[in-house]
Amino acid sequence: MTALDPVVLFFLLGLIARIAKSDLRLPEALYDALAIYLLLAIGLKGGVQLAQQPLATVLPQALAAVALGAAIPLLLFPLLRAKLSRPDAASIAAHYGSVSVVTFAVAASFLAARSIDTESYMPLLVALMEAPGIVVGIVLARAGGGQRIAWGPLAHEVVFGRSVLLLLGGLVIGTLIGPEGSRPIAPLFTDLFKGVLALFLLEMGLVAGGRIGDLRRAGLFLLAFGIAAPVALGALGALVGHAIGLSPGGAALLATLAASASYIAAPTAMRIAVPEANPALSIGVALGITFPFNIFVGIPLYLQYARWIGG
Amino acid sequence: MQTHDRKMLVIIGEAALERSLIRDARSFGAHGYTISEVRGGGERGDREARWEADRSIEMKVICDEAVAEKLAQHVLASYAPHYAVTLFTADVGIFRPQKF
């Protein structure tokens, strides 16, 4: 039996604090700073490792990740459409097509604590999987509606939004400086990573706990969806990971990405592109159900998936 | 000291609207604006500004009555149906009429 993961316990503490109506509140500026740190640190780590292998060799995996991100909303949309309006179904599908970087970070640290190796280019896949699901979700929302989509501002929002910008920026900087050049910044960006992630998860617990009210309004259908979707999508991600030749650790990470729902890039983009969708539903299910589910249950399950399929 | 009458239009809304609101204010003829981050609640729940998608802004535009009216109508027609938006005007006295 492995020791309890402090990151998970910090999340639980935040959740309890929020449910108990504690006055605990992290300053907004700290939340922003921690988020920027995490995105850069994940990008840098991947970049430094990426520097040691030719980029062209990861092209098939990169394409598969983009295709997976785009396929997820297409799979979920018909299911959601059974109970929800077109804009709501498309918006929720887009949240699940995109990815949660924090869930990825928790999964990566879960694997690292168990000395399970993963492919160095996984952070690149995170950055690549942010946008396709959002684009497909917007197209689904607008299909048949005849309304024109202003793609320019949206593309700007997604590509130059801070999550993709910092992830890709970190990857490029990491690749340019390599292992040698990264040594001076390693005390900040490598050694402190787990502690910062724990602190961020405390805040995420507070945020997720605040969405519980939304869920009461969302009803049983979305509650079931928030658990069934990651369980099924995790299996799909693990299968795709195995098919494109990832190690069990890499397949577990791809499963986590497939199973996770975005709560940063997708809500902002959908708010601009599909304003008639109710954000309380999509954010409630992504952040109130799927995020905690993945932290507590999903991540160990996806590693198990990867082992079953790989073995 | 002499003051000149103007309207102050205050728009409180989701942070996702910030860029559009700035563009609209400029295009309707406002000379300037001030934006701050705020939090609050309404009929459809609370917006606590805890993370990106939960943030709200307050935009103040001081302008003449005609501009305030056009801008307010546009905001009510384009954003109010689907976004959390509150707006109101107030009469204010300004010192430098050429600035507004």
Coordinates of C-alpha atoms in Angstrom, one line a residue:
Chain A
M1 CA 0.0 0.0 0.0
T2 CA 1.4 3.4 -1.0
A3 CA 1.3 6.3 1.3
L4 CA -1.6 8.8 0.9
D5 CA -0.9 11.5 -1.6
P6 CA -0.5 14.9 0.1
V7 CA -1.9 16.6 -3.1
V8 CA -5.2 14.6 -2.7
L9 CA -5.4 15.4 1.0
F10 CA -4.9 19.2 0.3
F11 CA -7.8 19.0 -2.2
L12 CA -9.9 17.2 0.4
L13 CA -9.1 19.9 3.0
G14 CA -10.2 22.6 0.6
L15 CA -13.4 20.7 -0.2
I16 CA -14.2 20.3 3.5
A17 CA -13.4 23.9 4.3
R18 CA -15.8 25.1 1.6
I19 CA -18.6 22.7 2.5
A20 CA -18.2 23.7 6.2
K21 CA -18.5 27.4 5.0
S22 CA -15.1 28.3 6.4
D23 CA -13.9 31.8 5.7
L24 CA -10.7 30.4 4.1
R25 CA -10.0 32.1 0.8
L26 CA -6.8 32.2 -1.1
P27 CA -6.0 35.7 -2.6
E28 CA -6.9 35.9 -6.3
A29 CA -3.3 37.0 -7.1
L30 CA -1.9 33.9 -5.4
Y31 CA -4.3 31.6 -7.4
D32 CA -3.1 33.3 -10.6
A33 CA 0.6 33.1 -9.6
L34 CA 0.3 29.4 -8.7
A35 CA -1.5 28.6 -12.0
I36 CA 1.1 30.4 -14.0
Y37 CA 3.9 28.6 -12.1
L38 CA 2.3 25.2 -12.7
L39 CA 1.7 25.7 -16.4
L40 CA 5.3 26.9 -17.0
A41 CA 6.8 24.2 -14.8
I42 CA 4.9 21.5 -16.7
G43 CA 6.0 23.0 -20.0
L44 CA 9.6 23.4 -19.0
K45 CA 9.9 19.9 -17.7
G46 CA 8.6 18.5 -20.9
G47 CA 10.7 20.8 -23.0
V48 CA 14.0 19.8 -21.2
Q49 CA 13.2 16.2 -21.9
L50 CA 12.1 16.8 -25.4
A51 CA 15.5 18.5 -26.1
Q52 CA 17.0 15.0 -25.9
Q53 CA 15.0 13.5 -28.8
P54 CA 14.2 14.4 -32.4
L55 CA 10.8 16.2 -32.6
A56 CA 9.7 14.5 -35.8
T57 CA 9.4 11.1 -34.0
V58 CA 6.5 12.3 -31.9
L59 CA 4.4 13.4 -34.9
P60 CA 2.1 10.3 -35.0
Q61 CA 1.4 10.6 -31.2
A62 CA 0.7 14.3 -31.6
L63 CA -1.8 13.8 -34.4
A64 CA -3.5 11.0 -32.4
A65 CA -3.9 13.2 -29.4
V66 CA -5.5 16.0 -31.5
A67 CA -7.8 13.5 -33.1
L68 CA -8.8 12.1 -29.7
G69 CA -9.6 15.6 -28.4
A70 CA -11.7 16.3 -31.4
A71 CA -13.5 12.9 -31.3
I72 CA -14.6 13.1 -27.6
P73 CA -17.3 15.9 -28.1
L74 CA -18.7 14.0 -31.1
L75 CA -19.1 10.9 -28.9
L76 CA -20.6 12.8 -25.9
F77 CA -22.9 15.2 -27.8
P78 CA -25.6 12.7 -28.8
L79 CA -25.8 11.4 -25.2
L80 CA -26.1 14.8 -23.7
R81 CA -28.6 15.9 -26.4
A82 CA -31.1 13.3 -25.0
K83 CA -31.7 15.5 -22.0
L84 CA -30.2 18.9 -22.8
S85 CA -30.6 21.8 -25.2
R86 CA -28.2 21.9 -28.2
P87 CA -26.1 24.8 -26.7
D88 CA -25.8 23.1 -23.3
A89 CA -25.0 19.7 -24.8
A90 CA -22.4 21.2 -27.1
S91 CA -20.8 23.2 -24.3
I92 CA -20.5 20.3 -21.9
A93 CA -19.1 18.1 -24.8
A94 CA -16.5 20.8 -25.4
H95 CA -15.4 20.9 -21.8
Y96 CA -14.7 17.2 -21.9
G97 CA -13.0 17.3 -25.3
S98 CA -10.6 19.8 -23.9
V99 CA -8.3 18.9 -21.0
S100 CA -7.6 19.8 -17.4
V101 CA -3.9 20.6 -16.9
V102 CA -4.2 20.3 -13.1
T103 CA -5.7 16.8 -13.4
F104 CA -2.7 16.0 -15.7
A105 CA -0.3 17.4 -13.1
V106 CA -1.8 15.3 -10.3
A107 CA -1.7 12.2 -12.4
A108 CA 2.0 12.9 -13.4
S109 CA 2.9 13.3 -9.7
F110 CA 0.9 10.2 -8.8
L111 CA 3.0 8.2 -11.4
A112 CA 6.3 9.8 -10.3
A113 CA 5.6 8.8 -6.7
R114 CA 5.4 5.2 -7.9
S115 CA 8.5 5.5 -10.1
I116 CA 6.4 4.8 -13.2
D117 CA 8.1 6.2 -16.3
T118 CA 6.2 8.3 -18.8
E119 CA 7.0 9.7 -22.3
S120 CA 8.8 13.0 -22.2
Y121 CA 6.5 14.6 -24.8
M122 CA 3.3 14.2 -22.7
P123 CA 3.1 17.9 -21.8
L124 CA 3.2 18.7 -25.6
L125 CA 0.1 16.5 -25.9
V126 CA -1.6 18.5 -23.1
A127 CA -1.1 21.7 -25.0
L128 CA -2.3 20.1 -28.3
M129 CA -5.4 18.7 -26.7
E130 CA -6.7 22.0 -25.2
A131 CA -8.2 23.4 -28.4
P132 CA -9.6 20.7 -30.7
G133 CA -12.5 19.7 -28.4
I134 CA -13.5 23.4 -28.0
V135 CA -13.6 23.9 -31.7
V136 CA -15.7 20.8 -32.3
G137 CA -18.0 21.9 -29.4
I138 CA -18.6 25.3 -31.0
V139 CA -19.3 23.8 -34.4
L140 CA -21.8 21.4 -32.8
A141 CA -23.5 24.3 -31.0
R142 CA -23.8 26.3 -34.2
A143 CA -24.6 23.4 -36.6
G144 CA -27.9 24.2 -38.4
G145 CA -28.3 27.4 -36.5
G146 CA -27.1 29.6 -39.3
Q147 CA -25.3 32.0 -36.9
R148 CA -21.8 33.0 -38.0
I149 CA -18.9 32.2 -35.8
A150 CA -16.2 34.9 -35.2
W151 CA -13.3 32.5 -35.4
G152 CA -10.6 35.2 -35.3
P153 CA -11.2 36.4 -31.7
L154 CA -11.8 32.8 -30.6
A155 CA -8.6 31.5 -32.1
H156 CA -6.8 34.3 -30.3
E157 CA -8.5 33.4 -27.0
V158 CA -7.5 29.7 -27.3
V159 CA -4.0 30.0 -28.7
F160 CA -2.9 33.0 -26.8
G161 CA -4.9 32.3 -23.7
R162 CA -2.5 31.8 -20.9
S163 CA -2.8 28.0 -20.5
V164 CA -1.7 27.1 -24.1
L165 CA 0.7 30.1 -24.3
L166 CA 2.5 29.1 -21.0
L167 CA 2.6 25.4 -21.7
L168 CA 3.9 25.9 -25.2
G169 CA 6.2 28.7 -24.1
G170 CA 7.6 26.5 -21.3
L171 CA 8.1 23.6 -23.8
V172 CA 10.0 25.9 -26.2
I173 CA 12.2 27.4 -23.5
G174 CA 12.9 24.0 -22.0
T175 CA 13.8 22.6 -25.4
L176 CA 16.1 25.5 -26.1
I177 CA 18.0 25.5 -22.8
G178 CA 18.2 21.7 -22.4
P179 CA 19.1 19.8 -19.2
E180 CA 22.3 21.9 -18.7
G181 CA 20.6 25.3 -19.0
S182 CA 17.7 24.3 -16.8
R183 CA 19.9 23.6 -13.8
P184 CA 19.9 27.2 -12.4
I185 CA 16.0 27.3 -12.4
A186 CA 15.5 23.8 -11.3
P187 CA 15.3 24.7 -7.5
L188 CA 12.2 26.8 -8.3
F189 CA 10.6 24.9 -11.2
T190 CA 11.4 21.3 -10.3
D191 CA 12.0 21.0 -6.6
L192 CA 9.1 23.1 -5.4
F193 CA 6.6 21.7 -7.9
K194 CA 4.9 19.2 -5.7
G195 CA 4.4 21.7 -2.9
V196 CA 3.0 24.3 -5.2
L197 CA 0.7 21.7 -6.7
A198 CA -0.6 20.8 -3.2
L199 CA -1.3 24.5 -2.4
F200 CA -3.1 24.9 -5.7
L201 CA -5.2 21.8 -5.0
L202 CA -6.3 23.4 -1.7
E203 CA -7.7 26.3 -3.7
M204 CA -9.2 23.8 -6.2
G205 CA -11.0 22.1 -3.3
L206 CA -12.5 25.5 -2.3
V207 CA -13.6 26.1 -5.9
A208 CA -15.0 22.7 -6.5
G209 CA -16.9 22.7 -3.2
G210 CA -18.5 25.9 -4.3
R211 CA -20.1 24.2 -7.3
I212 CA -22.1 21.7 -5.3
G213 CA -25.1 24.1 -5.3
D214 CA -25.0 24.1 -9.1
L215 CA -25.2 20.3 -9.1
R216 CA -28.5 20.3 -7.2
R217 CA -29.9 22.3 -10.0
A218 CA -28.3 20.1 -12.7
G219 CA -30.0 17.0 -11.5
L220 CA -29.4 13.3 -11.5
F221 CA -28.6 13.0 -15.3
L222 CA -25.6 15.2 -15.1
L223 CA -24.4 13.7 -11.8
A224 CA -24.3 10.3 -13.5
F225 CA -22.7 11.8 -16.6
G226 CA -20.0 13.4 -14.6
I227 CA -18.9 10.0 -13.3
A228 CA -19.7 7.7 -16.3
A229 CA -18.0 10.0 -18.9
P230 CA -14.5 9.9 -17.3
V231 CA -14.8 6.2 -16.6
A232 CA -15.6 5.5 -20.3
L233 CA -13.3 8.2 -21.8
G234 CA -10.4 7.0 -19.6
A235 CA -10.7 3.5 -21.2
L236 CA -10.8 5.1 -24.6
G237 CA -7.7 7.2 -23.8
A238 CA -5.8 4.1 -22.5
L239 CA -6.7 2.2 -25.6
V240 CA -5.5 5.0 -27.9
G241 CA -2.4 5.3 -25.8
H242 CA -1.6 1.6 -26.2
A243 CA -2.3 1.7 -29.9
I244 CA 0.1 4.6 -30.5
G245 CA 2.8 2.8 -28.6
L246 CA 2.9 4.6 -25.3
S247 CA 4.3 3.0 -22.2
P248 CA 1.8 2.1 -19.4
G249 CA 2.6 5.3 -17.7
G250 CA 2.1 7.4 -20.8
A251 CA -1.1 5.5 -21.6
A252 CA -2.3 6.3 -18.1
L253 CA -1.6 10.0 -18.6
L254 CA -3.4 10.0 -22.0
A255 CA -6.3 8.2 -20.3
T256 CA -6.3 11.0 -17.7
L257 CA -6.3 13.7 -20.4
A258 CA -9.2 12.0 -22.2
A259 CA -11.2 11.6 -19.0
S260 CA -10.5 15.1 -17.7
A261 CA -12.7 18.2 -18.4
S262 CA -11.3 21.7 -18.9
Y263 CA -12.3 24.4 -16.5
I264 CA -10.1 27.2 -17.7
A265 CA -9.8 27.3 -21.5
A266 CA -13.2 25.8 -22.3
P267 CA -15.5 27.9 -20.0
T268 CA -13.9 31.1 -21.3
A269 CA -14.1 30.1 -24.9
M270 CA -17.7 28.7 -24.7
R271 CA -18.8 31.9 -22.9
I272 CA -17.7 33.9 -25.8
A273 CA -18.8 31.5 -28.6
V274 CA -22.0 30.0 -27.2
P275 CA -23.4 32.5 -24.7
E276 CA -26.8 30.8 -24.6
A277 CA -25.3 27.7 -23.0
N278 CA -25.8 27.8 -19.2
P279 CA -22.3 27.8 -17.6
A280 CA -23.6 26.6 -14.3
L281 CA -24.3 23.2 -15.9
S282 CA -21.0 22.7 -17.7
I283 CA -18.8 24.1 -14.9
G284 CA -20.9 22.3 -12.3
V285 CA -20.4 18.9 -13.8
A286 CA -16.7 19.5 -14.9
L287 CA -15.5 21.0 -11.7
G288 CA -18.1 19.7 -9.2
I289 CA -18.1 16.1 -10.2
T290 CA -15.5 15.0 -12.7
F291 CA -12.6 16.9 -11.3
P292 CA -13.0 15.4 -7.7
F293 CA -13.8 12.0 -9.2
N294 CA -10.6 12.0 -11.2
I295 CA -8.5 13.2 -8.2
F296 CA -9.8 10.6 -5.8
V297 CA -10.8 7.6 -8.0
G298 CA -10.1 8.2 -11.7
I299 CA -6.3 8.5 -11.7
P300 CA -5.5 5.2 -10.0
L301 CA -8.2 3.6 -12.2
Y302 CA -6.6 4.9 -15.4
L303 CA -3.3 3.5 -14.4
Q304 CA -5.1 0.2 -13.9
Y305 CA -6.7 0.5 -17.3
A306 CA -3.2 1.1 -18.9
R307 CA -1.8 -2.0 -17.1
W308 CA -4.7 -4.2 -18.2
I309 CA -4.4 -3.2 -21.8
G310 CA -0.6 -3.1 -21.8
G311 CA -0.3 -6.5 -20.1
Chain B
M1 CA -15.4 75.4 -8.7
Q2 CA -17.6 75.0 -11.8
T3 CA -18.6 71.5 -12.9
H4 CA -20.2 70.2 -16.1
D5 CA -23.0 67.6 -16.2
R6 CA -22.3 64.2 -17.7
K7 CA -23.6 60.7 -17.3
M8 CA -21.7 57.9 -15.7
L9 CA -22.8 54.5 -17.2
V10 CA -21.8 51.6 -14.9
I11 CA -21.8 48.1 -16.4
I12 CA -21.2 45.1 -14.1
G13 CA -20.8 41.9 -16.0
E14 CA -18.8 38.7 -16.6
A15 CA -15.1 39.2 -17.2
A16 CA -15.5 37.4 -20.5
L17 CA -17.2 40.5 -21.8
E18 CA -14.3 42.9 -21.0
R19 CA -12.8 43.1 -24.5
S20 CA -16.2 43.4 -26.2
L21 CA -17.3 46.1 -23.8
I22 CA -14.1 48.2 -24.3
R23 CA -14.5 47.9 -28.1
D24 CA -18.2 48.9 -27.9
A25 CA -17.5 51.9 -25.6
R26 CA -14.9 53.2 -28.0
S27 CA -17.0 52.6 -31.1
F28 CA -20.1 54.4 -29.5
G29 CA -17.9 57.5 -28.9
A30 CA -16.8 57.2 -25.2
H31 CA -13.5 58.9 -24.6
G32 CA -12.4 56.6 -21.8
Y33 CA -13.3 54.0 -19.3
T34 CA -12.3 52.5 -16.0
I35 CA -12.5 48.8 -15.2
S36 CA -12.1 47.0 -11.9
E37 CA -12.6 43.4 -10.8
V38 CA -15.5 42.9 -8.5
R39 CA -17.5 40.0 -7.0
G40 CA -21.2 39.7 -6.1
G41 CA -24.3 37.7 -6.4
G42 CA -27.8 37.9 -7.9
E43 CA -30.9 35.8 -8.7
R44 CA -29.0 33.1 -10.5
G45 CA -26.2 32.6 -7.9
D46 CA -23.0 34.1 -6.7
R47 CA -20.0 35.2 -8.7
E48 CA -17.1 35.0 -6.3
A49 CA -14.2 35.6 -8.5
R50 CA -12.4 32.5 -7.3
W51 CA -11.0 31.5 -10.6
E52 CA -11.1 32.4 -14.3
A53 CA -14.6 31.6 -15.3
D54 CA -16.1 33.1 -12.1
R55 CA -14.7 36.6 -12.5
S56 CA -16.8 39.8 -12.9
I57 CA -15.8 43.3 -13.8
E58 CA -17.3 46.7 -13.3
M59 CA -16.8 49.2 -16.1
K60 CA -17.4 52.9 -15.6
V61 CA -17.8 55.1 -18.6
I62 CA -18.3 58.9 -18.2
C63 CA -19.8 60.4 -21.4
D64 CA -22.6 62.6 -22.6
E65 CA -26.2 61.3 -22.3
A66 CA -26.5 60.3 -26.0
V67 CA -23.5 58.1 -25.9
A68 CA -24.5 56.5 -22.5
E69 CA -27.9 55.7 -24.0
K70 CA -26.6 54.1 -27.2
L71 CA -24.1 52.1 -25.3
A72 CA -26.7 50.9 -22.7
Q73 CA -29.1 49.9 -25.4
H74 CA -26.4 47.9 -27.2
V75 CA -25.4 46.1 -24.0
L76 CA -29.0 45.3 -23.1
A77 CA -29.7 44.0 -26.6
S78 CA -26.4 42.1 -27.2
Y79 CA -25.3 40.7 -23.9
A80 CA -28.1 40.9 -21.3
P81 CA -30.1 38.0 -22.7
H82 CA -27.3 35.4 -22.1
Y83 CA -24.7 37.0 -19.7
A84 CA -24.9 38.1 -16.1
V85 CA -25.1 41.9 -16.6
T86 CA -26.2 44.8 -14.4
L87 CA -26.2 48.4 -15.6
F88 CA -27.2 51.8 -14.4
T89 CA -26.4 55.4 -14.9
A90 CA -25.8 58.3 -12.5
D91 CA -25.5 62.0 -13.0
V92 CA -22.0 63.2 -12.3
G93 CA -20.2 66.6 -12.4
I94 CA -16.9 66.7 -14.1
F95 CA -14.2 69.4 -14.1
R96 CA -12.7 69.2 -17.6
P97 CA -15.5 69.0 -20.2
Q98 CA -13.0 68.5 -23.1
K99 CA -11.9 65.2 -21.5
F100 CA -15.4 63.6 -21.7

